[in-house]
Short mmCIF file of C-alpha atoms and ligand atoms in Angstrom, two decimals:
data_model
loop_
_atom_site.label_atom_id
_atom_site.label_comp_id
_atom_site.label_asym_id
_atom_site.label_seq_id
_atom_site.Cartn_x
_atom_site.Cartn_y
_atom_site.Cartn_z
CA MET F 1 80.00 114.19 103.22
CA ASN F 2 76.43 113.11 102.58
CA ARG F 3 75.74 112.12 106.20
CA PRO F 4 76.93 114.04 109.19
CA TYR F 5 79.08 111.75 111.34
CA THR F 6 80.39 112.72 114.76
CA ILE F 7 83.81 111.59 115.92
CA ALA F 8 83.90 110.89 119.64
CA THR F 9 86.44 109.81 122.23
CA LEU F 10 87.15 109.85 125.97
CA GLY F 11 88.56 113.07 127.38
CA SER F 12 92.18 112.19 128.17
CA HIS F 13 95.36 110.74 126.60
CA SER F 14 95.26 112.06 122.98
CA ALA F 15 91.67 113.33 122.81
CA LEU F 16 92.65 116.90 121.92
CA GLN F 17 94.69 115.69 118.97
CA ILE F 18 91.98 113.28 117.76
CA LEU F 19 89.20 115.87 118.00
CA LYS F 20 91.19 118.73 116.48
CA GLY F 21 92.06 116.40 113.59
CA ALA F 22 88.41 115.37 113.21
CA HIS F 23 87.29 119.00 113.22
CA ASP F 24 89.91 119.94 110.60
CA GLU F 25 88.60 117.13 108.38
CA GLY F 26 85.04 118.47 108.66
CA PHE F 27 83.52 116.17 111.30
CA ARG F 28 81.35 117.11 114.24
CA THR F 29 83.19 116.28 117.48
CA LEU F 30 82.12 114.96 120.87
CA VAL F 31 84.09 114.24 124.04
CA VAL F 32 83.09 112.23 127.10
CA THR F 33 84.82 113.82 130.09
CA SER F 34 85.02 113.48 133.83
CA ARG F 35 84.07 116.43 136.07
CA ASP F 36 87.77 117.10 136.71
CA THR F 37 88.56 117.69 133.06
CA GLU F 38 85.30 119.24 131.89
CA ARG F 39 86.70 122.77 132.18
CA LEU F 40 89.70 121.86 130.01
CA TYR F 41 87.73 120.35 127.15
CA ARG F 42 85.07 123.06 127.26
CA SER F 43 87.77 125.63 126.61
CA TYR F 44 88.41 124.37 123.05
CA LYS F 45 86.18 125.61 120.22
CA PHE F 46 86.81 122.58 117.99
CA ILE F 47 84.88 120.39 120.43
CA ASP F 48 81.19 120.61 119.54
CA GLU F 49 79.68 118.59 122.39
CA LEU F 50 80.67 117.39 125.87
CA ILE F 51 79.08 114.63 127.89
CA VAL F 52 80.18 114.70 131.52
CA VAL F 53 80.33 111.47 133.55
CA ASP F 54 81.49 110.68 137.08
CA ARG F 55 83.72 107.83 135.93
CA PHE F 56 84.92 106.62 132.51
CA SER F 57 83.60 103.17 133.41
CA GLU F 58 80.11 104.63 132.86
CA PHE F 59 80.89 104.94 129.15
CA PRO F 60 78.95 101.80 128.06
CA LYS F 61 75.74 103.36 129.46
CA LEU F 62 76.06 106.22 126.98
CA LEU F 63 76.17 103.98 123.93
CA PRO F 64 72.47 104.18 122.90
CA GLN F 65 72.66 107.97 123.04
CA LEU F 66 75.88 108.03 121.00
CA GLU F 67 74.55 105.55 118.44
CA ALA F 68 71.56 107.79 117.82
CA GLN F 69 73.97 110.61 116.94
CA ASN F 70 75.85 108.70 114.22
CA VAL F 71 79.00 108.56 116.30
CA ILE F 72 82.25 106.90 115.25
CA ILE F 73 84.51 106.09 118.21
CA VAL F 74 88.24 106.66 117.89
CA PRO F 75 89.84 104.70 120.75
CA HIS F 76 93.08 105.59 122.53
CA GLY F 77 95.04 104.29 125.54
CA SER F 78 92.37 105.26 128.07
CA PHE F 79 89.84 102.92 126.44
CA VAL F 80 92.19 100.04 127.17
CA ALA F 81 92.98 101.39 130.65
CA TYR F 82 89.36 102.05 131.74
CA LEU F 83 87.17 99.58 129.78
CA SER F 84 87.50 95.79 129.86
CA LEU F 85 88.17 93.58 126.85
CA ASP F 86 84.65 92.26 127.25
CA GLU F 87 83.12 95.72 127.19
CA HIS F 88 85.10 96.51 124.05
CA LYS F 89 83.81 93.44 122.28
CA LYS F 90 80.20 94.01 123.29
CA MET F 91 80.07 97.51 121.78
CA THR F 92 78.40 97.60 118.38
CA ILE F 93 78.90 101.33 117.92
CA PRO F 94 81.13 102.15 114.90
CA TYR F 95 84.70 101.73 116.20
CA PHE F 96 87.84 102.73 114.29
CA GLY F 97 90.29 99.80 114.30
CA ASN F 98 90.23 96.02 114.61
CA LYS F 99 89.25 94.76 118.07
CA ALA F 100 90.81 91.36 117.36
CA VAL F 101 94.24 92.90 118.05
CA LEU F 102 93.18 93.63 121.64
CA ASP F 103 93.58 89.99 122.74
CA TRP F 104 97.03 89.80 121.17
CA GLU F 105 98.06 93.04 122.75
CA ALA F 106 96.60 92.54 126.22
CA SER F 107 98.45 89.30 126.93
CA ARG F 108 102.21 89.70 127.36
CA GLU F 109 102.71 86.12 126.07
CA LEU F 110 100.62 86.59 122.92
CA GLN F 111 102.20 89.94 122.25
CA ARG F 112 105.64 88.34 122.46
CA GLU F 113 104.54 85.60 120.09
CA TRP F 114 103.29 88.18 117.57
CA LEU F 115 106.52 90.20 117.71
CA SER F 116 108.79 87.13 117.53
CA ARG F 117 106.86 85.76 114.57
CA ALA F 118 107.48 89.11 112.89
CA GLY F 119 111.22 88.44 113.32
CA LEU F 120 111.83 91.41 115.65
CA THR F 121 114.58 91.33 118.27
CA LEU F 122 113.12 91.17 121.78
CA PRO F 123 114.78 91.53 125.20
CA ARG F 124 115.47 88.14 126.79
CA GLN F 125 112.93 86.93 129.30
CA PHE F 126 113.74 84.95 132.45
CA LYS F 127 111.35 82.40 133.95
CA SER F 128 112.51 82.78 137.54
CA GLY F 129 114.73 84.90 139.76
CA ALA F 130 117.33 82.12 139.93
CA GLU F 131 117.98 82.39 136.16
CA ILE F 132 118.86 86.09 136.30
CA ASP F 133 122.44 86.67 135.08
CA ARG F 134 122.29 90.38 134.17
CA PRO F 135 120.33 93.53 135.10
CA VAL F 136 116.60 93.08 134.51
CA ILE F 137 113.37 95.04 134.65
CA ILE F 138 110.34 93.59 136.42
CA LYS F 139 107.08 94.44 134.71
CA LEU F 140 103.87 93.85 136.61
CA TYR F 141 100.94 92.65 134.52
CA GLY F 142 98.51 95.42 133.74
CA ALA F 143 100.99 98.09 134.84
CA ALA F 144 100.09 101.24 132.95
CA GLY F 145 102.51 103.85 131.70
CA GLY F 146 105.55 102.26 133.32
CA LYS F 147 104.07 102.45 136.85
CA GLY F 148 105.11 99.53 139.03
CA TYR F 149 108.23 98.62 137.01
CA MET F 150 111.38 97.76 138.98
CA PHE F 151 115.01 97.82 137.96
CA ILE F 152 116.84 94.80 139.43
CA ARG F 153 120.63 94.46 139.35
CA ASP F 154 121.10 90.72 139.86
CA ALA F 155 119.62 87.52 141.33
CA HIS F 156 120.40 88.64 144.90
CA ASP F 157 118.69 92.01 144.38
CA PHE F 158 115.71 90.09 142.98
CA GLU F 159 115.40 87.97 146.13
CA THR F 160 115.50 91.01 148.41
CA ARG F 161 113.21 93.32 146.48
CA ALA F 162 110.99 91.24 144.21
CA GLY F 163 110.97 87.73 145.69
CA HIS F 164 107.86 88.53 147.76
CA LEU F 165 105.74 89.93 144.90
CA LYS F 166 102.30 88.33 144.77
CA GLU F 167 101.16 89.90 141.48
CA LYS F 168 101.95 88.38 138.08
CA TYR F 169 104.98 89.89 136.38
CA VAL F 170 107.60 89.27 133.71
CA ILE F 171 111.35 89.44 134.21
CA GLN F 172 112.95 91.06 131.20
CA GLU F 173 116.58 91.77 130.34
CA TYR F 174 117.27 95.48 130.97
CA ILE F 175 118.42 96.95 127.68
CA ILE F 176 120.80 99.86 128.05
CA GLY F 177 120.27 102.15 125.10
CA VAL F 178 118.10 104.93 123.75
CA PRO F 179 114.32 104.45 124.00
CA LEU F 180 112.54 105.34 120.75
CA TYR F 181 108.80 105.06 120.11
CA ILE F 182 107.92 104.88 116.41
CA HIS F 183 104.41 105.92 115.34
CA TYR F 184 102.95 104.37 112.20
CA PHE F 185 99.75 104.61 110.21
CA TYR F 186 98.57 101.81 107.94
CA SER F 187 95.78 102.59 105.51
CA PRO F 188 93.49 99.66 104.77
CA LEU F 189 92.04 101.73 101.91
CA ASP F 190 95.18 101.88 99.81
CA GLY F 191 97.48 99.45 101.64
CA SER F 192 100.17 102.04 102.41
CA LEU F 193 102.27 102.24 105.57
CA GLU F 194 103.48 105.66 106.75
CA ILE F 195 105.84 106.67 109.55
CA MET F 196 103.98 109.56 111.18
CA SER F 197 106.42 110.61 113.91
CA MET F 198 108.66 109.41 116.73
CA ASP F 199 109.02 110.31 120.37
CA ARG F 200 110.97 109.57 123.46
CA ARG F 201 109.21 109.52 126.78
CA TYR F 202 110.07 111.70 129.70
CA GLU F 203 109.82 109.42 132.71
CA THR F 204 110.00 110.16 136.40
CA ASN F 205 112.30 109.59 138.07
CA VAL F 206 114.56 107.56 135.75
CA ASP F 207 115.19 110.54 133.47
CA SER F 208 116.42 112.69 136.36
CA LEU F 209 118.81 110.27 138.01
CA GLY F 210 121.56 111.38 135.63
CA ARG F 211 121.31 114.85 137.13
CA ILE F 212 122.67 113.60 140.43
CA PRO F 213 126.26 112.30 140.27
CA ALA F 214 126.48 108.52 140.86
CA ALA F 215 128.71 109.08 143.89
CA ALA F 216 126.08 111.32 145.50
CA GLN F 217 123.36 108.72 144.80
CA GLU F 218 125.18 106.13 146.86
CA GLY F 219 123.44 105.67 150.19
CA LEU F 220 120.33 107.54 149.00
CA ASP F 221 117.27 105.33 149.10
CA VAL F 222 116.27 105.98 145.51
CA SER F 223 115.59 103.46 142.77
CA PRO F 224 114.48 104.24 139.21
CA SER F 225 110.79 104.41 138.39
CA TYR F 226 109.38 104.66 134.86
CA VAL F 227 106.21 106.70 135.25
CA VAL F 228 105.61 108.69 132.08
CA VAL F 229 104.88 112.41 132.41
CA GLY F 230 105.40 113.63 128.86
CA ASN F 231 106.97 113.05 125.48
CA SER F 232 109.44 114.84 123.26
CA PRO F 233 110.08 114.63 119.51
CA VAL F 234 112.97 112.67 118.03
CA SER F 235 114.20 112.27 114.50
CA LEU F 236 116.06 109.08 113.70
CA ARG F 237 119.37 108.70 111.86
CA GLU F 238 118.17 108.44 108.27
CA SER F 239 120.17 105.26 107.69
CA MET F 240 118.01 103.58 110.36
CA LEU F 241 114.66 104.61 108.86
CA ALA F 242 114.52 101.71 106.41
CA GLU F 243 114.70 99.26 109.33
CA ALA F 244 111.98 101.17 111.17
CA LEU F 245 109.68 100.85 108.15
CA ARG F 246 110.57 97.17 107.74
CA MET F 247 109.60 96.49 111.37
CA GLY F 248 106.20 98.06 110.66
CA ASP F 249 105.73 95.89 107.56
CA ASP F 250 106.65 92.74 109.50
CA VAL F 251 104.23 93.45 112.33
CA LEU F 252 101.41 94.10 109.83
CA ARG F 253 102.16 90.92 107.87
CA VAL F 254 101.85 88.74 110.98
CA SER F 255 98.75 90.63 112.16
CA LYS F 256 96.95 89.42 109.03
CA GLU F 257 97.77 85.83 110.07
CA ILE F 258 96.61 86.20 113.67
CA CYS F 259 93.85 88.86 113.76
CA GLY F 260 91.70 87.91 110.80
CA GLU F 261 91.87 89.18 107.24
CA LYS F 262 91.77 92.85 108.18
CA GLY F 263 94.76 92.50 110.51
CA LEU F 264 96.08 95.57 112.29
CA PHE F 265 95.16 98.87 110.67
CA GLY F 266 95.14 102.58 111.47
CA ALA F 267 97.61 103.97 113.99
CA PHE F 268 100.07 101.84 115.92
CA CYS F 269 103.37 102.23 117.72
CA ILE F 270 106.43 100.03 118.11
CA GLU F 271 108.32 100.76 121.32
CA THR F 272 112.05 100.16 121.00
CA ILE F 273 115.37 100.62 122.74
CA ILE F 274 118.38 101.07 120.46
CA THR F 275 121.73 99.74 121.63
CA PRO F 276 125.19 101.03 120.63
CA ASP F 277 125.41 98.39 117.86
CA MET F 278 122.32 100.06 116.31
CA GLN F 279 120.05 97.14 117.15
CA PHE F 280 116.35 97.87 117.72
CA TYR F 281 115.12 95.87 120.72
CA VAL F 282 111.33 95.85 120.74
CA MET F 283 109.66 96.21 124.13
CA GLU F 284 106.04 96.43 123.14
CA ILE F 285 103.49 97.25 120.49
CA SER F 286 100.48 99.54 120.97
CA ALA F 287 97.78 98.85 118.42
CA ARG F 288 96.24 102.33 118.29
CA ILE F 289 97.15 106.00 118.58
CA VAL F 290 99.69 106.55 121.38
CA ALA F 291 100.08 109.70 123.47
CA GLY F 292 103.64 110.02 122.15
CA THR F 293 102.06 111.50 119.00
CA ASN F 294 100.92 114.55 121.00
CA PRO F 295 104.02 116.67 120.31
CA PHE F 296 102.91 116.55 116.65
CA ILE F 297 99.40 118.03 116.71
CA ASN F 298 100.76 120.41 114.10
CA GLY F 299 102.42 117.59 112.10
CA SER F 300 105.94 116.18 112.31
CA ALA F 301 109.03 116.29 110.11
CA TYR F 302 108.02 112.82 108.87
CA SER F 303 104.36 113.57 108.20
CA TYR F 304 105.45 116.66 106.23
CA LEU F 305 107.24 114.36 103.79
CA ASN F 306 103.88 112.85 102.86
CA TYR F 307 101.55 115.85 103.33
CA SER F 308 102.26 119.48 102.65
CA GLU F 309 99.88 120.45 105.46
CA PRO F 310 99.88 119.76 109.21
CA MET F 311 99.00 116.07 109.57
CA SER F 312 98.86 114.68 113.08
CA THR F 313 98.05 111.01 113.65
CA GLY F 314 94.64 112.15 114.95
CA ARG F 315 93.96 114.05 111.76
CA ARG F 316 95.26 111.14 109.66
CA ILE F 317 92.68 108.88 111.34
CA ALA F 318 89.88 111.36 110.53
CA ARG F 319 91.15 111.66 106.96
CA GLU F 320 91.00 107.88 106.56
CA ILE F 321 87.43 107.78 107.90
CA LYS F 322 86.47 110.64 105.56
CA LEU F 323 88.01 108.90 102.52
CA ALA F 324 86.24 105.68 103.49
CA ILE F 325 82.87 107.46 103.72
CA GLU F 326 83.43 109.20 100.37
CA THR F 327 84.24 105.92 98.62
CA ASN F 328 81.52 103.90 100.36
CA ARG F 329 84.06 101.77 102.23
CA LEU F 330 83.35 102.79 105.82
CA SER F 331 83.19 99.17 107.01
CA ASP F 332 86.82 98.68 105.85
CA VAL F 333 88.09 101.07 108.53
CA LEU F 334 85.79 99.92 111.35
CA ASP F 335 85.79 96.82 113.51
CA ASP F 336 83.45 94.11 112.24
CA THR F 337 81.19 94.49 115.32
CA SER F 338 80.29 98.00 114.13
CA ILE F 339 76.70 98.53 113.05
CA ILE F 340 76.58 101.34 110.51
CA ARG F 341 73.17 103.00 110.42
P1 AMP K 401 95.38 108.58 131.14
O1 AMP K 401 94.24 108.90 130.25
O2 AMP K 401 96.35 109.73 131.33
O3 AMP K 401 94.96 107.95 132.43
O4 AMP K 401 96.22 107.46 130.35
C1 AMP K 401 95.68 106.28 129.83
C2 AMP K 401 96.83 105.34 129.48
O5 AMP K 401 97.73 105.92 128.55
C3 AMP K 401 97.70 105.00 130.69
O6 AMP K 401 98.16 103.68 130.49
C4 AMP K 401 98.83 105.98 130.60
O7 AMP K 401 99.97 105.53 131.27
C5 AMP K 401 99.05 106.09 129.10
N1 AMP K 401 99.56 107.43 128.77
C6 AMP K 401 98.93 108.59 129.05
N2 AMP K 401 99.66 109.64 128.65
C7 AMP K 401 100.80 109.12 128.11
C8 AMP K 401 101.96 109.71 127.51
N3 AMP K 401 102.10 111.03 127.40
N4 AMP K 401 102.91 108.88 127.01
C9 AMP K 401 102.75 107.56 127.11
N5 AMP K 401 101.69 106.94 127.67
C10 AMP K 401 100.73 107.70 128.18
P1 AMP K 402 106.67 100.06 128.46
O1 AMP K 402 105.55 99.99 129.43
O2 AMP K 402 107.10 98.71 127.96
O3 AMP K 402 106.45 101.05 127.37
O4 AMP K 402 107.94 100.60 129.27
C1 AMP K 402 107.95 101.81 130.00
C2 AMP K 402 109.39 102.24 130.21
O5 AMP K 402 110.13 101.24 130.94
C3 AMP K 402 110.18 102.43 128.92
O6 AMP K 402 110.02 103.69 128.34
C4 AMP K 402 111.60 102.23 129.38
O7 AMP K 402 112.11 103.38 130.01
C5 AMP K 402 111.46 101.17 130.44
N1 AMP K 402 111.69 99.80 129.91
C6 AMP K 402 110.73 98.90 129.56
N2 AMP K 402 111.28 97.74 129.15
C7 AMP K 402 112.62 97.90 129.24
C8 AMP K 402 113.75 97.05 128.97
N3 AMP K 402 113.59 95.78 128.56
N4 AMP K 402 114.98 97.57 129.18
C9 AMP K 402 115.14 98.85 129.63
N5 AMP K 402 114.13 99.68 129.92
C10 AMP K 402 112.87 99.22 129.72
#
């Protein structure tokens, strides 16, 4: 590379994967950490520089300093969790990805419109408790990582347990099936879509309820919660892979209609539940690297089909940035607000 660029991110979520990938592709690396996690990130040799802050919300104050160091930001879930949409849009530091997808992702209504326009099958949504005719899941707006979700059996259960809720929420049909999170990478440089890996989440306590017999659960005051604590790898029946790839294509096609010419690019994830009739129900889309890619820091079975070397999603991002720099196309992989020095 003719100019030394530094790849930087916030210290949490998938930072280790992103920075290891950046290091392996020859970049300098920088992490912004809190005091609690400083010790962790300092222990890895592939991280060249740490900036310690009291709170991640202080990140915007660091921007002049980062800009002076030729930093390219690779965002992950914590950026969305800790910085506002407004703060995202105001940043002019080089930013991997298209910020226009943030509006479509942040609003549950717009996200649903995007996914329906892509022709994907979505769980039914109910406008009010009175309409409920099957088990549902209540999702509070802004709930992160499944926290604050409630399983509701029927309209009566809704009245007793959710009728009083003051926050905004959606009532969604509860799909009984296998949750599968599919991780994709779309290259704006050569227009190719790759399946990088897949995971299932390990959620507390819903994933442990099966360990207590139903009869013993009766009378216990325990209801399922969906708080994610980790992720494990999955490989999909090969006959279902074509549909997984098609869903990725469909989401990308619509993104070019709604998020400007560049559309969605880089890493993204479609979150599904698969029912016994092999139908993919789509719960959500995440328009960047997801933490479910972390089991694959050393590559996955799927990434090995495309690369005969360990290729995590984090490394794939760095590879794309490197290829863009080498071919003088850096602006093609950055948001349009990015000022390249
Ligand atoms: P954190 O940096 O751990 O506070 O997480 C930032 C956001 O990413 C939150 O919305 C988390 O719920 C989500 N997240 C973090 N780790 C995981 C994971 N392993 N799987 C899925 N989502 C996660
Ligand atoms: P999400 O925040 O949409 O990724 O959902 C977090 C977790 O809630 C998922 O991993 C599922 O366990 C559960 N979940 C979300 N939506 C549904 C649904 N419609 N039916 C069944 N489970 C769901």
